[in-house]
């Protein structure tokens, strides 16, 4: 196709205008992000960041795993977008006599064009499917409809039609079709930059910059803060305190609602809504003001169980738990009011545990169960008892079962003379000072006893020892295992013998604790133990990484009633009952406390195994 001079000039003019509009739209976004507070380096472990981008952006793994049908349609459109990028360059090079595709592919251009025709067909199916879901399936997609989504879908469809028409080289109106295609692309650019479709550009960047693991919280430097001459903010007191990554999160959100759909509080009808607080952060772009109140309310903040489901499902790398913890820190340490778990924290201050239990009670338990004390240089595992197992009477059976199994397998274990709470819930409530004090006490005990291996039946303590204590002191290093991991190994090695038919008649299900599964990736060990004596295992509909919180996280087990909606534990119990299981097994003393009355029998994994052991 040949182009007149005026056509080339018009094209260059349109390119310049589009570029100017793009700069104008990008500038406030860039200023907002660059004006954010400094934070950690986000380019460490480059290899794993690149692998993540390939997996999650190029292959759309999170998008598909969260919603298989709609995710696949999205992946098709995205794949088409990538392929058509080459065709678009070729399109705009053509008037200037340049042949980009020929330069790149040589004689293979016709094959590429044919493949692109096939992809165009798939993209058309993809956008129509997505548009039907978005605009017609109101129950599945209940959010207010944005006009930009409809326009973008229509434009993509028309681009595909125009491309297919261009393949019939002899058909009339090819020049008109060429300009139509070009104008659609020119219109596409400002629309993408101005709407939620901005994620096409920022999603890959944000996924690359995301933390390596869920809830990777950095400690506050309390000493430096207390010595600072100027007043310093603690946590997210105002919008000024939001870091550049948090701001990038705000402008990258694609409004897909996956986080809200998986949030236990939101799905139980409570006020907390992760998508809404991310969008509220975006609405604060260019404005100042307190974080709590403008981005999230105190009520909503108090409903978060820190389960991590929102962050885990987000396809564009948004870190909700950083925002939530930042707000909690501001609430606890600077504002000092509106705390959900005020009493809980005061009790830990006074007693060293959240049950108001005197230390004598622990000593009595050690005597009653004849639990050995850890001997420096002689004992292999430090058995971490944890507050719930120690002071909650209902958890006694699980502790007894674990001790019995360890003795039977001749595992060398012992407990500390004294334990403080691990500080897990204090940190989740934003009480960093209390967390660091408790952590300091426990780390000093571990170091004093030369502890190398810790065995914990509480996933909350396990996560805190594995991921959080080392950030306070780089020299601190202990190997921490969950009791399900050790018990599973003992069964596999034959050190524990199991009667394989012991639970043959029972319908058994398993609840994945958030901090064992989503946070620590332990899914198979408890299931392997159950499979060793049961052939009647039922998975709950929401399992493994998609597990639904029991409601006990972030001191939730200390709350007696929610201000609105259904309690999270009630929603999970309903699901357990509907599964038809007679026995519920779990691997966390808090989950057991929260879900205890759901079905006839609720067992810790140690109790379950003990019941089946020969
Ligand atoms: S961490 Fe869990 S409870 Fe909190 S907002 Fe996210 S999904 Fe909801
Ligand atoms: S925060 Fe992530 S999961 Fe939630 S709506 Fe935005 S893009 Fe979707």
XYZ file of C-alpha atoms and ligand atoms in Angstrom:
630
model
C 0.000 0.000 0.000
C 1.405 3.421 -0.884
C 0.983 6.547 1.251
C 0.971 10.213 0.203
C 3.168 12.758 1.939
C 0.186 14.377 3.704
C -0.766 10.968 5.090
C 2.702 10.466 6.532
C 2.617 13.954 8.061
C -0.831 13.332 9.516
C 0.393 10.079 11.026
C 3.396 11.795 12.619
C 1.122 14.530 13.958
C -1.224 11.989 15.521
C 1.740 10.184 17.046
C 2.971 13.425 18.606
C -0.478 14.272 20.019
C -0.853 10.768 21.479
C 2.569 11.022 23.072
C 1.728 14.416 24.574
C -1.530 13.051 26.027
C 0.353 10.048 27.441
C 2.926 12.276 29.161
C 0.179 14.463 30.599
C -1.645 11.406 31.980
C 1.463 9.726 33.338
C 2.966 12.735 35.094
C 0.616 12.910 38.159
C 0.861 9.130 38.614
C 4.631 9.251 38.487
C 4.758 12.186 40.902
C 2.463 10.329 43.301
C 4.639 7.199 43.305
C 7.968 9.023 43.471
C 6.656 11.178 46.328
C 6.129 8.077 48.480
C 8.210 7.258 51.546
C 11.404 5.264 50.919
C 11.407 1.581 51.640
C 13.404 -1.635 51.231
C 15.351 -2.646 48.136
C 13.081 -4.485 45.720
C 15.629 -5.832 43.266
C 17.271 -8.537 45.400
C 17.156 -12.183 44.225
C 16.775 -11.006 40.648
C 16.489 -14.535 39.210
C 13.465 -15.443 41.278
C 11.806 -12.099 40.467
C 12.244 -12.727 36.736
C 10.930 -16.288 37.039
C 7.900 -14.929 38.896
C 7.148 -12.415 36.134
C 7.428 -15.125 33.479
C 5.137 -17.444 35.449
C 2.549 -14.950 36.640
C 2.535 -12.398 33.810
C 3.554 -14.290 30.705
C 1.793 -17.537 31.621
C -0.899 -15.816 33.717
C -0.666 -18.488 36.430
C -2.375 -16.488 39.197
C -5.044 -15.118 36.900
C -5.976 -18.614 35.739
C -5.690 -20.399 39.084
C -7.943 -17.850 40.817
C -10.761 -18.066 38.235
C -10.082 -20.827 35.700
C -12.659 -19.913 33.021
C -12.461 -16.153 33.096
C -8.701 -16.389 33.760
C -8.205 -18.437 30.587
C -10.223 -15.902 28.564
C -8.054 -13.132 30.021
C -4.891 -15.110 29.199
C -6.034 -15.494 25.585
C -6.607 -11.741 25.240
C -3.264 -11.012 26.911
C -1.439 -13.460 24.646
C -3.095 -11.816 21.642
C -2.014 -8.403 22.947
C 1.624 -9.571 23.003
C 1.487 -11.094 19.519
C -0.254 -8.054 18.036
C 2.468 -5.766 19.444
C 4.701 -6.926 16.537
C 1.920 -6.428 14.020
C 1.257 -2.913 15.382
C 4.910 -1.877 14.910
C 4.739 -3.211 11.351
C 1.490 -1.330 10.772
C 2.976 2.055 11.672
C 6.253 1.356 9.858
C 4.500 0.578 6.571
C 3.792 4.186 5.393
C 7.512 4.912 5.668
C 8.475 1.962 3.504
C 9.821 -0.037 6.446
C 8.898 -3.696 6.826
C 9.414 -4.638 10.431
C 7.969 -8.152 10.227
C 9.916 -9.018 7.085
C 13.085 -7.809 8.771
C 12.301 -9.946 11.824
C 10.839 -13.086 10.231
C 11.928 -13.087 6.589
C 10.049 -15.657 4.533
C 8.006 -16.745 7.552
C 5.826 -13.587 7.496
C 2.832 -15.287 5.759
C 2.861 -18.064 8.372
C 2.971 -15.471 11.184
C 0.073 -13.553 9.601
C -1.961 -16.744 9.363
C -1.216 -17.657 12.975
C -2.202 -14.127 13.959
C -5.537 -14.581 12.164
C -6.195 -17.634 14.308
C -5.164 -15.708 17.443
C -7.445 -12.820 16.394
C -10.351 -15.289 16.354
C -9.469 -16.453 19.865
C -9.124 -12.874 21.113
C -12.593 -12.059 19.745
C -14.041 -15.041 21.625
C -12.088 -13.937 24.726
C -13.333 -10.325 24.761
C -16.917 -11.329 24.055
C -16.760 -13.872 26.917
C -15.278 -11.327 29.294
C -17.804 -8.673 28.281
C -20.719 -11.082 28.809
C -19.421 -11.897 32.296
C -18.795 -8.264 33.107
C -22.019 -6.743 31.801
C -24.622 -9.500 31.767
C -23.746 -11.876 34.611
C -24.608 -9.463 37.386
C -24.526 -12.069 40.166
C -20.947 -13.102 39.391
C -19.784 -9.566 38.648
C -21.833 -7.310 40.922
C -19.596 -4.198 40.848
C -20.688 -0.971 39.170
C -19.929 -1.222 35.448
C -17.298 1.118 34.130
C -17.853 2.538 30.649
C -14.137 2.222 29.913
C -14.294 -1.599 30.182
C -17.033 -1.695 27.551
C -15.219 0.706 25.224
C -11.906 -1.173 25.555
C -13.641 -4.511 24.809
C -15.323 -3.004 21.742
C -12.074 -1.473 20.506
C -10.171 -4.763 20.856
C -12.942 -6.537 18.949
C -12.882 -3.927 16.166
C -9.077 -4.126 15.965
C -9.340 -7.861 15.361
C -12.040 -7.398 12.717
C -9.929 -4.764 11.011
C -6.854 -7.022 11.056
C -8.773 -9.936 9.541
C -10.154 -7.636 6.849
C -6.633 -6.438 6.014
C -5.653 -10.018 5.151
C -8.007 -10.034 2.180
C -5.576 -7.828 0.251
C -7.738 -7.306 -2.845
C -10.893 -6.290 -0.991
C -11.994 -2.648 -1.450
C -11.320 0.034 1.112
C -7.976 -1.314 2.347
C -6.597 2.193 2.888
C -9.675 3.197 4.880
C -9.296 0.024 6.920
C -5.622 0.846 7.499
C -6.527 4.271 8.944
C -9.385 2.811 10.972
C -6.935 0.350 12.570
C -4.426 3.127 13.274
C -7.048 5.444 14.814
C -8.287 2.662 17.073
C -4.744 2.208 18.397
C -4.342 5.959 18.909
C -7.590 5.975 20.876
C -6.494 2.964 22.866
C -3.427 4.641 24.416
C -5.122 7.406 26.494
C -7.887 5.017 27.463
C -5.382 2.532 28.906
C -3.472 5.207 30.789
C -6.605 6.725 32.253
C -8.483 3.614 33.378
C -7.990 0.397 35.328
C -6.423 -0.956 32.113
C -3.301 0.866 33.250
C -2.479 -2.487 34.865
C -1.369 -3.694 31.400
C 1.713 -1.525 31.932
C 2.088 -1.573 35.713
C 1.057 -5.170 36.492
C 4.340 -6.744 35.307
C 6.353 -4.068 37.159
C 4.414 -4.563 40.380
C 4.670 -8.359 40.190
C 8.440 -7.997 39.752
C 8.682 -5.698 42.778
C 6.437 -7.775 45.066
C 7.881 -9.243 48.267
C 9.268 -12.761 48.004
C 6.875 -14.140 50.585
C 3.506 -13.308 52.046
C 3.550 -10.808 54.919
C 7.262 -10.031 54.714
C 7.164 -7.354 57.411
C 10.158 -5.216 58.255
C 10.767 -4.417 61.930
C 10.493 -0.840 63.144
C 13.784 0.577 64.379
C 12.424 1.514 67.793
C 15.764 2.694 69.128
C 16.320 5.122 66.272
C 12.751 6.317 66.626
C 13.135 7.064 70.307
C 16.398 8.941 69.682
C 15.093 10.949 66.721
C 15.075 14.675 67.364
C 12.157 15.346 65.058
C 8.777 13.748 65.497
C 8.605 10.557 63.425
C 5.551 8.738 62.130
C 4.933 5.240 63.380
C 3.203 3.216 60.720
C 0.715 4.810 58.341
C -0.491 7.822 60.271
C -1.114 9.932 57.172
C -0.953 9.517 53.410
C 2.557 11.010 53.555
C 3.731 7.820 55.288
C 2.701 5.521 52.421
C 5.757 4.136 50.653
C 6.313 4.329 46.898
C 5.432 0.625 46.618
C 2.138 1.144 48.432
C 1.367 4.001 46.025
C 2.299 1.824 43.086
C -0.122 -0.762 44.474
C -2.901 1.831 44.589
C -2.538 2.853 40.938
C -1.983 -0.720 39.663
C -5.177 -2.318 41.039
C -7.229 -3.798 38.203
C -10.413 -3.740 40.335
C -10.943 -7.450 39.703
C -12.413 -8.052 43.193
C -10.535 -11.337 43.686
C -9.168 -10.091 47.033
C -12.620 -9.216 48.328
C -14.120 -12.502 47.122
C -11.472 -14.384 49.122
C -11.483 -12.159 52.215
C -13.140 -14.063 55.076
C -14.424 -10.869 56.696
C -15.873 -9.464 53.456
C -17.438 -12.807 52.519
C -19.008 -12.985 55.962
C -20.771 -9.681 55.309
C -18.482 -7.511 57.421
C -17.325 -4.003 56.555
C -13.736 -4.897 55.659
C -13.257 -4.925 51.887
C -9.685 -5.214 50.572
C -10.482 -3.992 47.070
C -12.241 -0.934 48.440
C -9.369 0.115 50.683
C -6.891 -0.236 47.807
C -9.160 1.918 45.622
C -9.650 4.382 48.483
C -5.846 4.713 48.564
C -5.917 5.480 44.825
C -8.620 8.104 45.363
C -6.238 9.880 47.760
C -3.753 10.479 44.902
C -2.650 14.101 45.168
C -4.401 14.590 48.509
C -3.175 14.561 52.074
C -4.933 13.420 55.231
C -4.980 10.675 57.860
C -4.706 7.129 56.516
C -7.259 5.655 58.903
C -10.574 7.212 58.087
C -9.692 8.052 54.490
C -8.413 4.686 53.279
C -9.798 2.251 55.835
C -12.045 2.645 58.851
C -11.113 1.534 62.353
C -13.966 -0.971 62.320
C -12.799 -2.557 59.079
C -9.199 -2.629 60.269
C -10.238 -4.470 63.410
C -11.979 -7.150 61.333
C -8.835 -8.234 59.494
C -7.551 -11.611 60.658
C -4.241 -11.187 58.747
C -5.085 -14.396 56.858
C -3.252 -13.191 53.720
C -5.899 -14.487 51.288
C -6.214 -11.088 49.597
C -2.518 -10.662 48.879
C -2.112 -14.294 47.912
C -4.780 -14.127 45.203
C -4.011 -10.670 43.765
C -2.835 -11.064 40.150
C -0.899 -7.777 40.052
C 1.305 -8.040 43.160
C -0.573 -5.777 45.552
C 0.575 -6.171 49.170
C -2.518 -5.666 51.289
C -0.902 -6.999 54.461
C 1.720 -4.220 54.386
C -1.031 -1.600 54.259
C -2.989 -3.297 57.014
C -0.013 -3.690 59.330
C 1.080 -0.108 58.668
C -2.380 1.125 59.661
C -2.400 -1.108 62.746
C 1.002 0.228 63.823
C -0.250 3.783 63.537
C -3.353 2.845 65.467
C -1.505 1.033 68.228
C 1.597 3.110 68.711
C 0.754 6.630 67.627
C -2.957 7.094 67.854
C -3.287 4.703 70.776
C -7.013 4.234 70.481
C -9.654 2.120 68.825
C -7.679 -1.070 69.311
C -9.714 -4.198 68.882
C -7.487 -6.190 71.151
C -6.494 -3.630 73.780
C -7.332 -5.957 76.615
C -5.586 -8.847 74.897
C -2.337 -6.870 74.703
C -2.567 -5.628 78.282
C -3.029 -9.209 79.453
C 0.126 -10.270 77.602
C 1.985 -7.366 79.231
C 0.860 -8.467 82.669
C 1.047 -12.272 82.399
C 3.249 -13.007 79.359
C 0.308 -14.882 77.803
C -3.164 -13.873 76.564
C -5.081 -16.154 78.970
C -4.366 -14.269 82.227
C -2.770 -17.505 83.438
C -0.137 -17.433 86.194
C 3.271 -18.960 85.410
C 2.559 -21.587 88.043
C -0.018 -23.150 85.737
C 2.669 -23.988 83.178
C 4.927 -25.484 85.837
C 2.053 -27.683 87.014
C 1.428 -28.841 83.438
C 5.081 -29.823 83.014
C 4.849 -31.891 86.199
C 1.478 -33.451 85.316
C 2.578 -34.540 81.854
C 6.157 -35.288 82.937
C 7.513 -33.108 80.136
C 11.324 -33.049 80.110
C 13.248 -29.772 80.295
C 15.536 -28.989 77.352
C 19.137 -29.885 78.175
C 21.757 -27.766 76.474
C 24.003 -29.960 74.293
C 21.911 -33.114 74.920
C 18.409 -32.464 73.608
C 17.716 -32.357 69.864
C 14.348 -30.565 69.620
C 13.133 -27.689 71.690
C 9.408 -28.388 71.991
C 7.770 -24.966 71.867
C 4.587 -25.239 73.867
C 2.892 -21.943 72.881
C 0.249 -20.056 74.885
C -2.847 -21.822 73.551
C -1.505 -25.362 74.062
C -0.217 -24.431 77.496
C -3.103 -22.493 78.969
C -6.232 -23.524 77.111
C -7.676 -26.625 78.756
C -9.237 -27.844 75.485
C -5.802 -28.024 73.880
C -4.432 -30.357 76.541
C -5.347 -33.510 74.570
C -3.313 -32.375 71.533
C -0.248 -31.672 73.658
C -0.542 -35.023 75.444
C -0.879 -36.846 72.114
C 2.172 -35.112 70.672
C 4.298 -35.949 73.690
C 3.172 -39.565 73.575
C 4.091 -39.838 69.876
C 7.499 -38.206 70.385
C 8.259 -40.632 73.221
C 7.103 -43.580 71.187
C 9.362 -42.581 68.261
C 12.206 -41.939 70.708
C 12.632 -38.340 69.594
C 14.929 -36.319 71.822
C 12.881 -33.310 72.994
C 12.500 -30.922 75.905
C 10.862 -27.617 76.758
C 12.211 -24.338 78.128
C 11.925 -23.712 81.856
C 10.104 -20.517 80.933
C 8.459 -19.312 77.715
C 7.057 -15.890 76.788
C 4.366 -15.509 74.169
C 6.059 -15.529 70.735
C 4.610 -12.053 70.096
C 2.848 -13.090 66.887
C -0.503 -11.506 67.719
C 1.075 -8.426 69.293
C 2.754 -7.689 65.980
C -0.449 -8.343 64.016
C -2.141 -5.778 66.279
C 0.562 -3.252 65.417
C 2.122 -3.460 68.899
C 5.680 -3.606 67.625
C 7.215 -2.659 70.961
C 5.555 -5.582 72.709
C 6.453 -7.909 69.837
C 10.127 -6.964 69.900
C 10.280 -7.224 73.701
C 8.782 -10.731 73.704
C 10.941 -11.794 70.743
C 14.054 -10.510 72.517
C 13.238 -12.572 75.614
C 12.656 -15.749 73.620
C 15.667 -15.304 71.355
C 17.869 -14.820 74.418
C 16.545 -18.111 75.880
C 17.129 -19.970 72.590
C 20.643 -18.584 72.319
C 21.431 -19.291 75.949
C 20.429 -22.948 75.469
C 22.158 -23.283 72.066
C 18.842 -24.335 70.534
C 19.272 -25.515 66.920
C 15.857 -27.094 66.234
C 12.441 -25.928 67.379
C 9.315 -28.059 67.135
C 6.076 -26.073 67.190
C 2.463 -27.196 66.959
C 1.345 -23.582 66.535
C 1.710 -22.231 62.960
C 1.585 -18.638 64.237
C 4.643 -19.171 66.450
C 6.289 -21.233 63.694
C 5.941 -18.397 61.163
C 7.218 -15.868 63.700
C 10.328 -17.934 64.510
C 11.048 -18.825 60.866
C 10.395 -15.502 59.162
C 10.300 -12.711 61.711
C 12.840 -13.295 64.496
C 15.730 -13.461 61.956
C 14.790 -9.954 60.732
C 15.411 -8.643 64.263
C 18.819 -10.255 64.541
C 20.584 -11.571 61.452
C 22.681 -13.907 63.620
C 19.567 -15.653 64.959
C 19.077 -18.959 63.197
C 17.093 -21.971 64.339
C 15.483 -24.644 62.200
C 11.772 -24.587 62.989
C 9.466 -27.452 62.055
C 5.764 -27.895 62.444
C 4.713 -31.000 64.346
C 2.842 -32.300 61.280
C 6.091 -32.163 59.279
C 8.059 -34.109 61.894
C 5.255 -36.620 62.548
C 4.836 -37.251 58.830
C 8.567 -37.960 58.530
C 8.391 -40.330 61.511
C 5.523 -42.247 59.885
C 7.376 -42.466 56.566
C 10.594 -43.659 58.198
C 8.710 -46.309 60.190
C 9.599 -44.793 63.554
C 5.869 -44.464 64.120
C 3.680 -47.425 63.166
C 0.132 -46.717 61.978
C -2.870 -49.016 61.769
C -3.885 -48.313 58.161
C -7.530 -49.251 58.761
C -7.950 -47.325 62.012
C -10.119 -44.611 60.430
C -11.509 -46.590 57.504
C -15.162 -45.928 58.396
C -14.931 -42.225 59.135
C -15.446 -39.354 56.701
C -12.566 -37.046 57.496
C -11.766 -33.531 56.377
C -8.871 -31.179 56.999
C -8.828 -27.416 57.572
C -5.652 -25.676 56.315
C -4.533 -23.108 58.908
C -3.603 -19.829 57.157
C -0.176 -19.529 58.756
C 0.740 -23.150 58.064
C -0.554 -23.257 54.475
C -0.618 -19.878 52.790
C 2.241 -18.396 54.793
C 4.503 -21.454 55.202
C 3.473 -23.675 52.310
C 2.875 -26.802 54.434
C -0.019 -28.639 52.788
C 1.026 -32.245 52.234
C 2.434 -33.353 55.596
C -0.941 -33.305 57.451
C -2.702 -34.894 54.456
C -0.066 -37.658 54.316
C -0.679 -38.421 57.997
C -4.442 -38.588 57.442
C -3.976 -40.816 54.372
C -1.905 -43.271 56.428
C -5.034 -44.465 58.273
C -7.987 -43.214 56.247
C -9.352 -43.855 52.788
C -12.360 -41.601 53.252
C -10.884 -38.136 53.019
C -12.980 -35.183 51.845
C -11.372 -31.908 50.746
C -13.248 -28.793 51.819
C -14.289 -26.644 48.828
C -11.819 -23.946 49.913
C -8.559 -25.726 50.625
C -4.766 -25.348 50.498
C -3.765 -21.829 49.336
C -7.462 -20.919 48.960
C -8.327 -22.022 52.495
C -10.849 -19.911 54.389
C -9.661 -18.479 57.708
C -11.082 -19.838 60.990
C -11.386 -16.274 62.267
C -8.775 -16.715 64.988
C -5.930 -14.747 63.367
C -4.713 -11.323 64.572
C -6.070 -12.077 68.031
C -9.452 -12.857 66.473
C -9.857 -15.752 68.882
C -10.028 -13.199 71.698
C -12.984 -11.426 70.095
C -16.409 -12.539 71.224
C -18.593 -10.894 68.630
C -18.273 -8.967 65.418
C -19.895 -5.582 65.029
C -21.677 -6.570 61.823
C -22.069 -9.506 59.463
C -21.504 -13.126 60.333
C -18.569 -14.318 62.381
C -15.834 -15.755 60.175
C -15.721 -18.999 62.165
C -19.480 -19.502 61.610
C -18.996 -19.263 57.846
C -16.183 -21.830 57.912
C -18.126 -24.141 60.240
C -21.058 -24.098 57.791
C -18.728 -25.201 55.008
C -17.307 -27.994 57.178
C -20.771 -29.257 58.119
C -21.905 -29.169 54.480
C -18.903 -31.280 53.470
C -20.518 -34.225 55.267
C -17.383 -34.992 57.276
C -17.709 -36.531 60.721
C -14.207 -35.665 61.826
C -12.389 -32.384 61.324
C -8.600 -32.464 61.579
C -6.453 -29.374 61.779
C -2.882 -28.403 62.585
C -3.281 -25.291 64.720
C -4.485 -24.935 68.314
C -6.264 -21.673 67.454
C -8.143 -23.212 64.516
C -9.145 -26.067 66.805
C -10.458 -23.577 69.360
C -12.412 -21.633 66.752
C -13.881 -24.591 64.832
C -14.204 -27.062 67.693
C -17.970 -27.426 67.676
C -18.506 -27.722 63.900
C -18.806 -31.519 63.687
C -18.907 -34.450 66.092
C -15.134 -34.668 66.457
C -12.385 -32.059 65.984
C -8.814 -33.262 66.347
C -5.363 -31.821 66.153
C -3.215 -33.780 63.683
C -1.243 -35.240 66.620
C -4.427 -36.489 68.295
C -5.555 -37.986 65.005
C -2.267 -39.807 64.496
C -2.096 -40.927 68.104
C -5.544 -42.495 67.715
C -4.303 -44.510 64.721
C -0.818 -45.383 65.985
C -0.055 -49.019 66.751
S -5.654 -10.438 55.371
Fe -7.478 -11.764 55.254
S -8.985 -10.771 56.597
Fe -7.379 -9.252 56.201
S -8.141 -8.081 54.436
Fe -6.845 -9.718 53.627
S -8.271 -11.400 53.172
Fe -9.349 -9.954 54.523
S -6.155 -5.495 44.941
Fe -5.555 -7.083 43.471
S -7.105 -8.712 43.759
Fe -7.918 -6.844 44.708
S -9.177 -5.871 43.161
Fe -7.138 -4.949 43.014
S -6.063 -6.191 41.482
Fe -7.861 -7.380 42.108
